[in-house]
Each structure stands twice: as structure tokens, then as C-alpha cells.
Coordinates of N, CA and C in Angstrom, one line a residue:
M585 N -67.2 -53.4 2.4 CA -68.0 -52.3 2.7 C -68.2 -52.3 4.2
K586 N -68.4 -53.5 4.8 CA -68.6 -53.5 6.3 C -67.3 -52.9 7.0
T587 N -66.2 -53.1 6.4 CA -64.9 -52.6 7.0 C -64.9 -51.1 7.1
K588 N -65.3 -50.5 6.0 CA -65.4 -49.0 5.9 C -66.4 -48.5 7.0
A589 N -67.6 -49.1 7.0 CA -68.6 -48.7 8.0 C -68.0 -48.8 9.4
A590 N -67.4 -49.9 9.7 CA -66.8 -50.1 11.0 C -65.7 -49.1 11.3
A591 N -64.9 -48.8 10.3 CA -63.9 -47.8 10.6 C -64.5 -46.4 10.9
W592 N -65.5 -46.0 10.1 CA -66.2 -44.7 10.4 C -66.8 -44.7 11.7
A593 N -67.4 -45.8 12.1 CA -68.1 -45.9 13.4 C -67.0 -45.8 14.5
G594 N -65.8 -46.4 14.2 CA -64.7 -46.3 15.2 C -64.2 -44.9 15.3
L595 N -64.1 -44.2 14.3 CA -63.7 -42.8 14.4 C -64.7 -42.0 15.2
A596 N -66.0 -42.2 14.9 CA -67.0 -41.5 15.7 C -67.0 -41.9 17.1
T597 N -66.7 -43.2 17.4 CA -66.6 -43.7 18.8 C -65.4 -43.1 19.5
I598 N -64.3 -42.9 18.8 CA -63.2 -42.3 19.5 C -63.6 -41.0 20.1
G599 N -64.3 -40.1 19.3 CA -64.8 -38.8 19.8 C -65.7 -39.0 21.0
L600 N -66.6 -39.9 21.0 CA -67.5 -40.2 22.1 C -66.8 -40.7 23.3
S601 N -65.9 -41.6 23.1 CA -65.2 -42.2 24.3 C -64.3 -41.2 24.9
L602 N -63.6 -40.4 24.1 CA -62.7 -39.4 24.7 C -63.5 -38.4 25.4
G603 N -64.6 -38.0 24.8 CA -65.5 -37.0 25.4 C -66.0 -37.5 26.8
L604 N -66.4 -38.8 26.8 CA -66.9 -39.3 28.1 C -65.8 -39.4 29.1
A605 N -64.6 -39.6 28.7 CA -63.5 -39.6 29.7 C -63.3 -38.3 30.4
A606 N -63.7 -37.2 29.7 CA -63.5 -35.9 30.2 C -64.6 -35.5 31.2
C607 N -65.6 -36.3 31.4 CA -66.8 -36.0 32.2 C -66.5 -36.5 33.7
D608 N -67.1 -35.8 34.6 CA -67.1 -36.3 36.0 C -68.2 -37.3 36.2
R609 N -68.3 -37.9 37.4 CA -69.3 -38.9 37.6 C -70.7 -38.4 37.7
A610 N -70.8 -37.1 37.9 CA -72.2 -36.5 37.9 C -72.7 -36.3 36.5
G611 N -71.8 -36.6 35.5 CA -72.3 -36.5 34.1 C -71.9 -35.2 33.4
G612 N -71.4 -34.2 34.1 CA -70.9 -33.0 33.5 C -69.4 -32.9 33.4
R613 N -69.0 -32.0 32.6 CA -67.5 -31.8 32.5 C -67.0 -31.1 33.7
S614 N -65.9 -31.6 34.2 CA -65.3 -31.0 35.4 C -64.4 -29.8 34.9
D615 N -64.7 -28.6 35.4 CA -63.9 -27.5 35.1 C -63.0 -27.1 36.2
A616 N -63.0 -27.9 37.2 CA -62.1 -27.7 38.4 C -60.6 -27.7 37.9
P617 N -59.8 -26.8 38.4 CA -58.4 -26.8 38.0 C -57.7 -28.1 38.6
P618 N -56.6 -28.5 38.0 CA -55.9 -29.7 38.6 C -55.4 -29.3 40.0
S619 N -55.2 -30.3 40.8 CA -54.8 -30.1 42.2 C -53.4 -29.4 42.1
A620 N -53.1 -28.6 43.2 CA -51.9 -27.9 43.2 C -50.7 -28.8 43.2
S621 N -50.8 -30.0 43.7 CA -49.7 -30.9 43.8 C -49.4 -31.6 42.5
A622 N -50.4 -31.7 41.6 CA -50.2 -32.3 40.3 C -49.9 -31.3 39.2
P623 N -48.9 -31.4 38.5 CA -48.6 -30.4 37.4 C -49.7 -30.6 36.3
A624 N -50.1 -29.5 35.7 CA -51.1 -29.6 34.6 C -50.5 -30.2 33.4
E625 N -51.2 -31.1 32.7 CA -50.7 -31.7 31.5 C -50.7 -30.6 30.4
A626 N -49.6 -30.5 29.7 CA -49.5 -29.5 28.6 C -50.6 -29.6 27.6
W627 N -50.9 -30.9 27.2 CA -51.9 -31.1 26.1 C -52.6 -32.4 26.4
A628 N -53.9 -32.3 26.3 CA -54.7 -33.5 26.4 C -55.8 -33.5 25.4
G629 N -55.7 -34.4 24.4 CA -56.7 -34.5 23.3 C -58.0 -35.0 24.0
K630 N -59.2 -34.5 23.6 CA -60.4 -34.9 24.2 C -61.3 -35.7 23.2
D631 N -61.6 -35.1 22.1 CA -62.5 -35.8 21.1 C -62.2 -35.3 19.7
V632 N -62.8 -36.0 18.8 CA -62.7 -35.7 17.4 C -64.1 -35.4 16.9
V633 N -64.3 -34.3 16.2 CA -65.6 -33.9 15.7 C -65.6 -33.7 14.2
L634 N -66.5 -34.4 13.6 CA -66.7 -34.3 12.1 C -67.7 -33.2 11.9
Y635 N -67.3 -32.1 11.3 CA -68.2 -30.9 11.1 C -69.2 -31.1 10.0
L636 N -69.0 -32.0 9.1 CA -69.9 -32.3 8.0 C -70.6 -33.6 8.2
P637 N -71.8 -33.7 7.6 CA -72.6 -35.0 7.8 C -71.8 -36.2 7.4
D638 N -72.0 -37.3 8.0 CA -71.3 -38.5 7.8 C -71.3 -39.0 6.3
P639 N -72.5 -38.9 5.6 CA -72.4 -39.3 4.2 C -71.5 -38.5 3.4
V640 N -71.4 -37.2 3.7 CA -70.5 -36.3 2.9 C -69.1 -36.7 3.2
M641 N -68.8 -36.9 4.5 CA -67.4 -37.3 4.9 C -67.0 -38.6 4.2
K642 N -67.9 -39.5 4.2 CA -67.6 -40.8 3.6 C -67.3 -40.7 2.1
K643 N -68.0 -39.8 1.5 CA -67.8 -39.6 0.0 C -66.5 -38.9 -0.3
R644 N -66.0 -38.1 0.6 CA -64.9 -37.3 0.3 C -63.5 -37.8 0.8
V645 N -63.5 -38.6 1.8 CA -62.2 -39.1 2.4 C -62.4 -40.5 3.0
E646 N -61.3 -41.2 2.8 CA -61.3 -42.6 3.4 C -60.8 -42.4 4.9
V647 N -61.5 -43.1 5.8 CA -61.1 -43.1 7.2 C -59.7 -43.6 7.4
S648 N -59.3 -44.5 6.5 CA -57.9 -45.0 6.6 C -56.9 -44.0 6.3
V649 N -57.3 -42.9 5.7 CA -56.4 -41.8 5.4 C -56.6 -40.6 6.4
L650 N -57.8 -40.4 6.8 CA -58.2 -39.3 7.7 C -57.7 -39.6 9.1
S651 N -57.9 -40.8 9.6 CA -57.5 -41.1 11.0 C -56.0 -40.8 11.3
P652 N -55.1 -41.3 10.5 CA -53.7 -41.0 10.8 C -53.3 -39.5 10.7
Y653 N -54.0 -38.8 9.8 CA -53.8 -37.4 9.7 C -54.3 -36.7 10.9
V654 N -55.4 -37.0 11.4 CA -55.9 -36.4 12.6 C -55.0 -36.7 13.8
Q655 N -54.6 -38.0 13.9 CA -53.6 -38.3 15.0 C -52.3 -37.5 14.9
A656 N -51.8 -37.4 13.6 CA -50.5 -36.7 13.4 C -50.7 -35.2 13.8
A657 N -51.9 -34.6 13.4 CA -52.2 -33.2 13.8 C -52.2 -33.0 15.3
G658 N -52.8 -33.9 16.0 CA -52.9 -33.9 17.4 C -51.5 -33.9 18.0
T659 N -50.7 -34.8 17.5 CA -49.3 -35.0 18.0 C -48.5 -33.7 17.7
A660 N -48.6 -33.1 16.5 CA -47.9 -31.9 16.1 C -48.4 -30.7 17.0
A661 N -49.7 -30.6 17.3 CA -50.2 -29.6 18.2 C -49.6 -29.8 19.6
E662 N -49.6 -31.0 20.0 CA -49.1 -31.3 21.4 C -47.6 -30.9 21.5
G663 N -46.8 -31.2 20.5 CA -45.4 -30.8 20.5 C -45.2 -29.3 20.6
A664 N -46.1 -28.5 19.8 CA -46.0 -27.1 19.8 C -46.3 -26.5 21.2
V665 N -47.4 -27.1 21.8 CA -47.8 -26.6 23.1 C -46.8 -27.0 24.2
R666 N -46.2 -28.2 24.1 CA -45.2 -28.5 25.1 C -43.9 -27.7 25.0
A667 N -43.6 -27.2 23.8 CA -42.5 -26.3 23.6 C -42.7 -24.9 24.0
A668 N -43.9 -24.5 24.2 CA -44.3 -23.1 24.6 C -44.1 -23.0 26.2
P669 N -44.0 -21.8 26.6 CA -44.0 -21.5 28.1 C -45.3 -21.9 28.6
V670 N -45.3 -22.4 29.9 CA -46.6 -22.7 30.6 C -47.5 -21.5 30.6
Q671 N -48.7 -21.7 30.4 CA -49.7 -20.6 30.4 C -50.9 -20.9 31.2
P672 N -51.8 -20.0 31.4 CA -53.1 -20.4 32.0 C -53.8 -21.4 31.2
G673 N -54.5 -22.3 31.9 CA -55.2 -23.4 31.2 C -56.2 -22.9 30.1
A674 N -56.3 -23.6 29.1 CA -57.2 -23.3 28.0 C -57.8 -24.6 27.4
S675 N -59.1 -24.5 27.0 CA -59.8 -25.6 26.4 C -60.3 -25.1 25.1
G676 N -60.3 -26.0 24.1 CA -60.8 -25.5 22.8 C -60.8 -26.6 21.7
M677 N -60.8 -26.1 20.5 CA -60.8 -27.0 19.3 C -59.8 -26.6 18.3
L678 N -59.1 -27.6 17.8 CA -58.1 -27.4 16.7 C -58.9 -27.8 15.5
L679 N -59.2 -26.9 14.6 CA -59.9 -27.2 13.4 C -59.0 -27.4 12.2
L680 N -59.3 -28.5 11.4 CA -58.5 -28.9 10.3 C -59.4 -28.9 9.0
M681 N -59.2 -28.0 8.1 CA -59.9 -28.0 6.8 C -59.0 -28.5 5.8
V682 N -59.4 -29.5 5.0 CA -58.6 -30.0 3.9 C -59.4 -29.9 2.7
K683 N -58.7 -29.5 1.6 CA -59.3 -29.3 0.3 C -58.7 -30.3 -0.7
P684 N -59.4 -30.6 -1.8 CA -58.7 -31.4 -2.8 C -57.4 -30.7 -3.3
G685 N -56.5 -31.5 -3.7 CA -55.2 -31.0 -4.2 C -54.2 -30.9 -3.1
G686 N -54.4 -31.6 -2.0 CA -53.4 -31.6 -1.0 C -53.2 -30.3 -0.2
R687 N -54.3 -29.6 0.0 CA -54.2 -28.3 0.7 C -54.9 -28.4 2.0
A688 N -54.3 -27.9 3.1 CA -54.9 -27.9 4.4 C -54.6 -26.7 5.2
R689 N -55.5 -26.3 6.0 CA -55.3 -25.2 7.0 C -55.8 -25.5 8.3
A690 N -55.3 -24.9 9.3 CA -55.6 -25.1 10.7 C -56.0 -23.8 11.4
W691 N -56.9 -23.9 12.3 CA -57.4 -22.8 13.2 C -57.5 -23.3 14.6
V692 N -57.2 -22.5 15.6 CA -57.4 -22.8 17.0 C -58.4 -21.9 17.6
V693 N -59.4 -22.5 18.3 CA -60.5 -21.8 18.9 C -60.5 -22.2 20.4
T694 N -60.4 -21.2 21.3 CA -60.4 -21.5 22.7 C -61.3 -20.5 23.4
G695 N -61.5 -20.9 24.7 CA -62.2 -20.0 25.6 C -61.2 -19.0 26.1
E696 N -61.6 -18.1 27.0 CA -60.7 -17.1 27.6 C -60.2 -17.6 29.0
P697 N -58.9 -17.4 29.3 CA -57.9 -16.7 28.5 C -57.4 -17.7 27.4
A698 N -57.1 -17.1 26.3 CA -56.5 -17.9 25.1 C -55.0 -18.1 25.3
P699 N -54.5 -19.1 24.7 CA -53.0 -19.2 24.7 C -52.4 -18.0 24.0
S700 N -51.2 -17.7 24.2 CA -50.5 -16.5 23.6 C -50.6 -16.7 22.1
P701 N -50.6 -15.5 21.4 CA -50.6 -15.6 19.9 C -49.4 -16.4 19.3
E702 N -48.3 -16.3 20.0 CA -47.1 -17.1 19.6 C -47.4 -18.6 19.7
T703 N -48.0 -19.0 20.7 CA -48.3 -20.4 20.9 C -49.3 -20.9 19.8
V704 N -50.4 -20.1 19.6 CA -51.4 -20.4 18.6 C -50.7 -20.5 17.2
A705 N -49.9 -19.5 16.9 CA -49.1 -19.5 15.6 C -48.3 -20.8 15.5
A706 N -47.6 -21.2 16.6 CA -46.7 -22.4 16.6 C -47.6 -23.6 16.3
V707 N -48.7 -23.7 17.0 CA -49.6 -24.9 16.8 C -50.1 -24.9 15.3
V708 N -50.5 -23.8 14.8 CA -51.0 -23.8 13.4 C -49.9 -24.1 12.4
K709 N -48.7 -23.6 12.7 CA -47.5 -23.9 11.8 C -47.2 -25.4 11.8
A710 N -47.1 -25.9 13.0 CA -46.8 -27.4 13.2 C -47.8 -28.2 12.4
V711 N -49.1 -27.9 12.6 CA -50.1 -28.8 12.0 C -50.1 -28.6 10.5
E712 N -50.0 -27.3 10.0 CA -50.0 -27.0 8.6 C -48.8 -27.6 7.8
S713 N -47.7 -27.9 8.6 CA -46.5 -28.5 8.0 C -46.7 -30.0 7.6
L714 N -47.8 -30.6 8.1 CA -48.1 -32.0 7.8 C -48.6 -32.2 6.3
P715 N -48.3 -33.3 5.7 CA -48.9 -33.5 4.4 C -50.4 -33.7 4.6
A716 N -51.2 -33.1 3.7 CA -52.6 -33.2 3.8 C -53.1 -34.5 3.2
P717 N -54.2 -35.1 3.8 CA -54.7 -36.3 3.2 C -55.4 -36.0 1.9
A718 N -55.6 -37.0 1.1 CA -56.3 -36.9 -0.2 C -57.8 -36.8 0.1
V719 N -58.4 -35.8 -0.4 CA -59.9 -35.6 -0.3 C -60.4 -35.4 -1.8
R720 N -61.6 -35.7 -2.0 CA -62.2 -35.6 -3.3 C -63.6 -34.9 -3.2
E721 N -64.0 -34.2 -4.3 CA -65.3 -33.6 -4.5 C -65.5 -32.4 -3.6
G722 N -64.7 -32.0 -2.7 CA -64.9 -30.9 -1.9 C -64.2 -30.9 -0.6
P723 N -64.2 -29.9 0.2 CA -63.5 -29.8 1.4 C -64.1 -30.6 2.6
I724 N -63.3 -30.9 3.5 CA -63.7 -31.5 4.8 C -63.3 -30.7 5.9
L725 N -64.0 -30.8 7.0 CA -63.7 -30.0 8.2 C -63.8 -30.9 9.4
V726 N -62.7 -31.0 10.2 CA -62.6 -31.9 11.3 C -62.0 -31.1 12.5
G727 N -62.5 -31.4 13.7 CA -62.0 -30.7 14.9 C -61.4 -31.7 15.9
I728 N -60.4 -31.3 16.6 CA -59.8 -32.0 17.7 C -60.0 -31.2 19.0
G729 N -60.8 -31.7 19.8 CA -61.0 -31.0 21.1 C -59.8 -31.2 22.0
F730 N -59.4 -30.2 22.8 CA -58.3 -30.3 23.7 C -58.4 -29.5 24.9
D731 N -57.6 -29.9 25.9 CA -57.3 -29.1 27.1 C -55.8 -28.8 27.1
A732 N -55.4 -27.6 27.2 CA -53.9 -27.3 27.4 C -53.7 -26.7 28.8
W733 N -52.6 -27.2 29.4 CA -52.2 -26.7 30.7 C -53.3 -26.9 31.7
G734 N -54.0 -28.0 31.6 CA -55.1 -28.3 32.6 C -56.5 -27.9 32.1
G735 N -56.6 -27.2 31.1 CA -57.9 -26.8 30.5 C -58.4 -25.5 31.2
G736 N -59.5 -25.0 30.6 CA -60.1 -23.8 31.1 C -61.5 -23.7 30.5
P737 N -62.1 -22.5 30.5 CA -63.5 -22.4 30.0 C -63.6 -22.8 28.5
P738 N -64.7 -23.4 28.1 CA -64.8 -23.7 26.7 C -65.0 -22.4 25.9
P739 N -64.8 -22.6 24.5 CA -65.1 -21.4 23.7 C -66.5 -21.0 23.7
A740 N -66.8 -19.7 23.6 CA -68.1 -19.2 23.6 C -68.7 -19.4 22.2
G741 N -70.0 -19.4 22.1 CA -70.6 -19.5 20.7 C -71.1 -20.9 20.4
A742 N -70.9 -21.2 19.1 CA -71.4 -22.5 18.6 C -70.8 -23.7 19.2
S743 N -71.5 -24.8 19.2 CA -71.0 -26.0 19.7 C -71.3 -27.1 18.6
P744 N -70.3 -27.6 18.0 CA -68.9 -27.4 18.2 C -68.4 -26.1 17.8
P745 N -67.4 -25.6 18.4 CA -67.0 -24.2 18.1 C -66.3 -23.9 16.7
I746 N -66.4 -22.7 16.3 CA -65.8 -22.2 15.1 C -65.1 -20.9 15.4
P747 N -64.1 -20.5 14.7 CA -63.4 -19.2 14.9 C -64.4 -18.0 14.9
R748 N -64.2 -17.1 15.8 CA -65.1 -15.9 15.9 C -65.3 -15.2 14.6
D749 N -64.2 -15.1 13.8 CA -64.3 -14.3 12.6 C -65.1 -15.1 11.5
W750 N -65.4 -16.3 11.7 CA -66.2 -17.1 10.7 C -67.7 -16.7 10.8
Y751 N -68.1 -16.2 11.9 CA -69.5 -15.8 12.1 C -69.9 -14.7 11.0
G752 N -69.0 -13.9 10.7 CA -69.2 -12.8 9.7 C -69.5 -13.4 8.3
H753 N -69.2 -14.7 8.0 CA -69.4 -15.3 6.7 C -70.8 -15.9 6.6
F754 N -71.6 -16.0 7.7 CA -72.9 -16.5 7.6 C -73.8 -15.3 7.2
A755 N -75.0 -15.7 6.6 CA -76.0 -14.7 6.2 C -76.6 -14.1 7.5
K756 N -77.2 -13.0 7.4 CA -77.8 -12.3 8.6 C -78.8 -13.3 9.3
D757 N -79.5 -14.1 8.5 CA -80.5 -15.0 9.1 C -79.9 -16.4 9.4
G758 N -78.6 -16.5 9.5 CA -78.0 -17.8 9.8 C -77.4 -18.4 8.5
G759 N -77.3 -19.7 8.5 CA -76.7 -20.3 7.3 C -76.2 -21.7 7.7
L760 N -75.6 -22.3 6.7 CA -75.1 -23.7 6.9 C -73.6 -23.7 6.8
L761 N -73.0 -24.6 7.5 CA -71.6 -24.8 7.3 C -71.4 -25.8 6.2
D762 N -71.4 -25.3 4.9 CA -71.4 -26.1 3.7 C -70.2 -25.7 2.9
D763 N -70.1 -26.2 1.7 CA -69.0 -25.9 0.8 C -68.9 -24.5 0.5
A764 N -70.1 -23.8 0.2 CA -70.0 -22.4 -0.1 C -69.5 -21.6 1.1
F765 N -69.9 -21.9 2.3 CA -69.4 -21.3 3.5 C -67.9 -21.5 3.6
M766 N -67.4 -22.7 3.5 CA -66.0 -23.0 3.6 C -65.2 -22.2 2.5
A767 N -65.8 -22.0 1.4 CA -65.1 -21.3 0.3 C -65.0 -19.8 0.7
R768 N -66.0 -19.3 1.5 CA -65.9 -17.9 1.9 C -64.8 -17.8 3.1
V769 N -64.8 -18.8 3.9 CA -63.8 -18.8 5.1 C -62.4 -18.9 4.5
W770 N -62.2 -19.8 3.5 CA -60.9 -20.0 3.0 C -61.0 -20.0 1.4
P771 N -61.0 -18.8 0.8 CA -61.1 -18.8 -0.6 C -59.9 -19.4 -1.3
D772 N -60.2 -19.9 -2.5 CA -59.1 -20.5 -3.3 C -58.3 -19.5 -4.0

């Protein structure tokens, strides 16, 4: 049991440590473009965000299964971005929703300017081609923060971000990102 707790804490720590690495010494995120002499990195993973509460995640998926999937998704997304033509810098979140039965979908949320639709489609296709991890009792939602081509403005709206079209699935007075919401976003 201690091993599982340590593994979940490690996954959460990965997100925190990667997020801290993206901060400048003043404590804020540096939005300055890379120097003209240094080429912008095509893809830089920043953090991993668990969109559901920790007890729900622990009940639905083993970290020993989720962690390699998240790493593989980041690698697949990086490959798709590196294969695309260089574009203006973008920062955002690669969202991964996994449902029982080996089903997974991906979404890309960025600030403006966004990568080309072709690049976003290539990232989604590359990530969705991966075998989905086994989950039980309901869906999970994980995000991988990233900077592409040196990064850019963060996505507008919620933090952590969700796709703009998802806002229409909330009730007028708000709502929760729960199983019912995820079923509206991605119906069976």
C-alpha cells in the first residue's frame, strides 16, 4: 500500500517539479521568447495534471499503468510536432480521456496563435493510436502541459484548461467536471 501511495505522490510531484522548472527566478512563468540565437525547441513537456480528485483516480487506474501511458502520449505528441513545419510558439495542454474498455481520446488546448489544424490533428492521431490503459468504474482525465516551438500565451479560460467547446456542456450556473460531464463531452 505504501508503494502505491508513493507512486501517486511521485506522479503528482512530476507535475509540480516540471511546472517549477518552467518558472523564472522571480516566481512567475517566463513568457519571453527564446533568444534569436537559440532555436526554439519543437516540444517541451511541462507538467502532468490530474483533472479528477486523487481518491477517484486511485480507484480507477493504477499509477504503474497510467504513468507509462502519459509518457508515451507525450512522446507521440512530440513526434507529431517535430514532424510539422515550424510554427509560431504555442503553449497549452494535451488532454487524455480514458474510459473502461480500452477507449481513449485526445484534445489539444492552446493559447493564440494555435498550431495549424493539421498539426493538432496529427498530434491527436498520434496519441489516439496508442493502446489505452486499463481503467475501471469510470473515465479518467489527465493533461500534459507543453510548450511548442518555444511556447506562447497560455490558453484562456479555466485553469487547468479545457477545450472551448466543453464550456457548452456545463449548466448555466456552472457545474462539475465529473462522470456525467465527461459523458456529455464524449458520449458512448
